[in-house]
GROMACS .gro file of C-alpha atoms in nm:
model
  232
    1UNK     CA    1   0.832  -1.054  -1.986
    2UNK     CA    2   1.144  -1.210  -1.943
    3UNK     CA    3   1.106  -1.415  -1.659
    4UNK     CA    4   1.416  -1.335  -1.554
    5UNK     CA    5   1.492  -1.133  -1.171
    6UNK     CA    6   1.567  -0.770  -1.198
    7UNK     CA    7   1.928  -0.728  -1.128
    8UNK     CA    8   1.996  -0.813  -0.766
    9UNK     CA    9   1.646  -0.965  -0.687
   10UNK     CA   10   1.562  -1.323  -0.625
   11UNK     CA   11   1.291  -1.468  -0.850
   12UNK     CA   12   1.166  -1.727  -0.618
   13UNK     CA   13   1.086  -1.723  -0.225
   14UNK     CA   14   0.975  -1.938   0.006
   15UNK     CA   15   0.650  -1.793   0.211
   16UNK     CA   16   0.503  -2.091   0.481
   17UNK     CA   17   0.688  -2.369   0.273
   18UNK     CA   18   0.571  -2.271  -0.047
   19UNK     CA   19   0.777  -2.111  -0.315
   20UNK     CA   20   0.673  -1.846  -0.497
   21UNK     CA   21   0.808  -1.697  -0.814
   22UNK     CA   22   0.759  -1.328  -0.870
   23UNK     CA   23   0.805  -1.209  -1.257
   24UNK     CA   24   0.873  -0.894  -1.343
   25UNK     CA   25   0.711  -0.752  -1.666
   26UNK     CA   26   0.908  -0.443  -1.842
   27UNK     CA   27   0.702  -0.186  -2.009
   28UNK     CA   28   0.723   0.156  -2.150
   29UNK     CA   29   0.683   0.457  -1.928
   30UNK     CA   30   0.304   0.492  -1.834
   31UNK     CA   31   0.241   0.882  -1.908
   32UNK     CA   32  -0.048   1.105  -1.787
   33UNK     CA   33  -0.322   1.024  -2.045
   34UNK     CA   34  -0.273   0.661  -2.008
   35UNK     CA   35  -0.579   0.426  -2.041
   36UNK     CA   36  -0.478   0.138  -1.725
   37UNK     CA   37  -0.688  -0.082  -1.860
   38UNK     CA   38  -0.527  -0.059  -2.226
   39UNK     CA   39  -0.244  -0.059  -2.110
   40UNK     CA   40  -0.242  -0.384  -1.831
   41UNK     CA   41  -0.395  -0.605  -2.191
   42UNK     CA   42  -0.093  -0.468  -2.360
   43UNK     CA   43   0.162  -0.623  -2.124
   44UNK     CA   44   0.000  -0.860  -1.906
   45UNK     CA   45  -0.312  -1.010  -2.079
   46UNK     CA   46  -0.055  -1.274  -2.263
   47UNK     CA   47   0.182  -1.343  -1.938
   48UNK     CA   48  -0.124  -1.433  -1.683
   49UNK     CA   49  -0.193  -1.768  -1.612
   50UNK     CA   50  -0.477  -1.938  -1.436
   51UNK     CA   51  -0.402  -1.889  -1.063
   52UNK     CA   52  -0.203  -1.652  -1.084
   53UNK     CA   53  -0.159  -1.336  -0.923
   54UNK     CA   54  -0.101  -0.986  -1.111
   55UNK     CA   55   0.060  -0.682  -0.869
   56UNK     CA   56   0.014  -0.371  -1.010
   57UNK     CA   57   0.233  -0.078  -0.878
   58UNK     CA   58   0.015   0.192  -0.678
   59UNK     CA   59   0.228   0.426  -0.907
   60UNK     CA   60   0.116   0.354  -1.202
   61UNK     CA   61  -0.254   0.321  -1.099
   62UNK     CA   62  -0.184   0.699  -1.015
   63UNK     CA   63  -0.079   0.787  -1.294
   64UNK     CA   64  -0.333   0.715  -1.452
   65UNK     CA   65  -0.564   0.843  -1.275
   66UNK     CA   66  -0.444   1.221  -1.324
   67UNK     CA   67  -0.290   1.197  -0.969
   68UNK     CA   68   0.092   1.312  -1.109
   69UNK     CA   69   0.166   1.664  -1.044
   70UNK     CA   70   0.501   1.846  -1.127
   71UNK     CA   71   0.725   1.976  -0.871
   72UNK     CA   72   0.683   2.367  -1.038
   73UNK     CA   73   0.330   2.342  -1.055
   74UNK     CA   74   0.263   2.317  -0.628
   75UNK     CA   75   0.376   2.597  -0.411
   76UNK     CA   76   0.412   2.472  -0.081
   77UNK     CA   77   0.240   2.662   0.221
   78UNK     CA   78   0.490   2.754   0.486
   79UNK     CA   79   0.349   2.472   0.738
   80UNK     CA   80   0.468   2.256   0.511
   81UNK     CA   81   0.843   2.397   0.497
   82UNK     CA   82   0.842   2.389   0.824
   83UNK     CA   83   0.693   2.005   0.897
   84UNK     CA   84   0.900   1.879   0.639
   85UNK     CA   85   1.187   1.979   0.764
   86UNK     CA   86   1.170   1.683   1.054
   87UNK     CA   87   1.065   1.429   0.813
   88UNK     CA   88   1.361   1.113   0.847
   89UNK     CA   89   1.483   1.058   0.450
   90UNK     CA   90   1.573   0.672   0.354
   91UNK     CA   91   1.738   0.579   0.068
   92UNK     CA   92   1.409   0.430  -0.059
   93UNK     CA   93   1.197   0.751  -0.113
   94UNK     CA   94   1.174   1.022   0.007
   95UNK     CA   95   0.835   1.044   0.145
   96UNK     CA   96   0.738   1.377   0.285
   97UNK     CA   97   1.047   1.474   0.356
   98UNK     CA   98   1.039   1.748   0.107
   99UNK     CA   99   0.779   2.140   0.161
  100UNK     CA  100   0.641   1.989  -0.238
  101UNK     CA  101   0.536   1.630  -0.080
  102UNK     CA  102   0.398   1.750   0.255
  103UNK     CA  103   0.235   2.032   0.059
  104UNK     CA  104   0.049   1.766  -0.105
  105UNK     CA  105  -0.057   1.547   0.243
  106UNK     CA  106  -0.167   1.833   0.419
  107UNK     CA  107  -0.422   1.894   0.053
  108UNK     CA  108  -0.455   1.520   0.029
  109UNK     CA  109  -0.566   1.403   0.459
  110UNK     CA  110  -0.600   1.753   0.629
  111UNK     CA  111  -0.430   1.986   0.796
  112UNK     CA  112  -0.553   1.844   1.122
  113UNK     CA  113  -0.485   1.501   1.050
  114UNK     CA  114  -0.140   1.561   0.967
  115UNK     CA  115  -0.063   1.812   1.296
  116UNK     CA  116  -0.221   1.556   1.490
  117UNK     CA  117   0.026   1.275   1.326
  118UNK     CA  118   0.344   1.511   1.370
  119UNK     CA  119   0.276   1.574   1.748
  120UNK     CA  120   0.190   1.199   1.818
  121UNK     CA  121   0.538   1.111   1.645
  122UNK     CA  122   0.730   1.407   1.766
  123UNK     CA  123   0.646   1.280   2.121
  124UNK     CA  124   0.668   0.817   2.046
  125UNK     CA  125   0.974   0.898   1.840
  126UNK     CA  126   1.148   1.067   2.111
  127UNK     CA  127   1.021   0.812   2.316
  128UNK     CA  128   1.242   0.570   2.102
  129UNK     CA  129   0.896   0.431   1.898
  130UNK     CA  130   0.924   0.434   1.517
  131UNK     CA  131   0.641   0.465   1.241
  132UNK     CA  132   0.353   0.623   1.387
  133UNK     CA  133   0.335   0.980   1.173
  134UNK     CA  134   0.223   0.745   0.875
  135UNK     CA  135  -0.006   0.491   1.100
  136UNK     CA  136  -0.195   0.790   1.222
  137UNK     CA  137  -0.182   1.050   0.838
  138UNK     CA  138  -0.287   0.689   0.728
  139UNK     CA  139  -0.204   0.518   0.353
  140UNK     CA  140  -0.281   0.832   0.150
  141UNK     CA  141   0.033   1.034   0.334
  142UNK     CA  142   0.179   0.721   0.309
  143UNK     CA  143   0.166   0.652  -0.048
  144UNK     CA  144   0.254   0.994  -0.180
  145UNK     CA  145   0.614   0.957  -0.408
  146UNK     CA  146   0.802   1.215  -0.446
  147UNK     CA  147   1.150   1.255  -0.697
  148UNK     CA  148   1.460   1.022  -0.591
  149UNK     CA  149   1.788   1.017  -0.799
  150UNK     CA  150   1.652   0.689  -0.930
  151UNK     CA  151   1.280   0.821  -1.024
  152UNK     CA  152   1.235   0.779  -1.395
  153UNK     CA  153   1.159   1.078  -1.620
  154UNK     CA  154   1.006   1.270  -1.621
  155UNK     CA  155   0.884   1.179  -1.290
  156UNK     CA  156   1.198   1.293  -1.146
  157UNK     CA  157   1.057   1.618  -1.138
  158UNK     CA  158   0.629   1.554  -0.994
  159UNK     CA  159   0.486   1.438  -0.693
  160UNK     CA  160   0.257   1.124  -0.720
  161UNK     CA  161   0.008   1.103  -0.483
  162UNK     CA  162  -0.156   0.731  -0.392
  163UNK     CA  163  -0.431   0.539  -0.585
  164UNK     CA  164  -0.821   0.635  -0.587
  165UNK     CA  165  -1.015   0.358  -0.554
  166UNK     CA  166  -0.759   0.059  -0.570
  167UNK     CA  167  -1.003  -0.221  -0.466
  168UNK     CA  168  -1.197  -0.117  -0.731
  169UNK     CA  169  -0.954  -0.098  -1.018
  170UNK     CA  170  -0.775  -0.433  -0.855
  171UNK     CA  171  -1.182  -0.579  -0.873
  172UNK     CA  172  -1.211  -0.422  -1.267
  173UNK     CA  173  -0.901  -0.532  -1.369
  174UNK     CA  174  -0.935  -0.957  -1.279
  175UNK     CA  175  -1.236  -0.884  -1.485
  176UNK     CA  176  -1.093  -0.723  -1.773
  177UNK     CA  177  -0.819  -0.998  -1.810
  178UNK     CA  178  -1.123  -1.325  -1.718
  179UNK     CA  179  -0.993  -1.605  -1.608
  180UNK     CA  180  -0.842  -1.821  -1.258
  181UNK     CA  181  -0.653  -1.515  -1.155
  182UNK     CA  182  -0.611  -1.245  -0.813
  183UNK     CA  183  -0.515  -0.902  -0.868
  184UNK     CA  184  -0.349  -0.627  -0.650
  185UNK     CA  185  -0.191  -0.279  -0.645
  186UNK     CA  186   0.037  -0.227  -0.429
  187UNK     CA  187   0.240   0.007  -0.226
  188UNK     CA  188   0.640  -0.166  -0.212
  189UNK     CA  189   0.972  -0.077  -0.172
  190UNK     CA  190   1.283  -0.165  -0.031
  191UNK     CA  191   1.162  -0.103   0.330
  192UNK     CA  192   0.843  -0.365   0.266
  193UNK     CA  193   0.492  -0.272   0.179
  194UNK     CA  194   0.108  -0.230   0.193
  195UNK     CA  195  -0.185  -0.390   0.008
  196UNK     CA  196  -0.325  -0.048  -0.093
  197UNK     CA  197  -0.637  -0.343  -0.243
  198UNK     CA  198  -0.706  -0.687  -0.406
  199UNK     CA  199  -0.938  -0.896  -0.552
  200UNK     CA  200  -0.857  -1.151  -0.243
  201UNK     CA  201  -0.902  -1.178   0.154
  202UNK     CA  202  -0.708  -0.994   0.473
  203UNK     CA  203  -0.490  -1.338   0.484
  204UNK     CA  204  -0.431  -1.358   0.095
  205UNK     CA  205  -0.283  -0.925   0.150
  206UNK     CA  206  -0.077  -1.044   0.433
  207UNK     CA  207   0.078  -1.345   0.208
  208UNK     CA  208   0.125  -1.107  -0.017
  209UNK     CA  209   0.311  -0.841   0.156
  210UNK     CA  210   0.550  -1.113   0.280
  211UNK     CA  211   0.596  -1.232  -0.069
  212UNK     CA  212   0.707  -0.914  -0.184
  213UNK     CA  213   0.873  -0.851   0.096
  214UNK     CA  214   1.212  -0.814  -0.075
  215UNK     CA  215   1.073  -0.571  -0.346
  216UNK     CA  216   1.095  -0.784  -0.644
  217UNK     CA  217   0.997  -0.499  -0.910
  218UNK     CA  218   1.290  -0.246  -0.763
  219UNK     CA  219   1.355   0.096  -0.675
  220UNK     CA  220   1.495   0.240  -0.955
  221UNK     CA  221   1.484   0.279  -1.339
  222UNK     CA  222   1.399  -0.115  -1.331
  223UNK     CA  223   1.051   0.004  -1.570
  224UNK     CA  224   0.851  -0.278  -1.467
  225UNK     CA  225   0.571  -0.126  -1.311
  226UNK     CA  226   0.381  -0.513  -1.302
  227UNK     CA  227   0.438  -0.859  -1.202
  228UNK     CA  228   0.299  -1.196  -1.180
  229UNK     CA  229   0.355  -1.437  -0.834
  230UNK     CA  230   0.309  -1.803  -0.946
  231UNK     CA  231   0.375  -2.124  -0.755
  232UNK     CA  232   0.704  -2.259  -0.850
   0.00000   0.00000   0.00000
């Protein structure tokens, strides 16, 4: 841990009159088969201090849970091909805008729910309202990651689903590290984010979303899947 911000990101931010440092932790690339607990101990055990909050990207949790799938192993059905054409793509992530990610959403969330989300979104988008697709499809759909030009190999050829039981993961990691600290599993990008599971209350999670609003871990090749929030 260098204590330096990622390129283009500020190290500190002020939220509700309090200043916080968001310290990225640089690591090796997490691979399928890695043990998350061992990884956290290797990179975070000596970095955290009492009163810190360790935030962990949902992607590395999911990868260590075996929820990463190579593109060439996913065979999209015709419905996935059709629906993916109507997803708005952004520079910050492909979301469900490719057949393979849409196929995984159909499997994860169920076809009826995705169809309902698509139908409602088609109507409300025409009325100028955005975001209803993911509000209805839910966190499992929102957390699906597809490859972009900034994705680190080998995940530039993979789809990664959201993590399972993120709240339980956060509680386990807090116990693993010991001491007076909090842990959160986060899904953050340059458009905003969500706390998928944490050891905090709802007010703490809402504050953390504001603290991480500008995505201090970055969106590309930074290789910083962990970070620490610390009062500065």
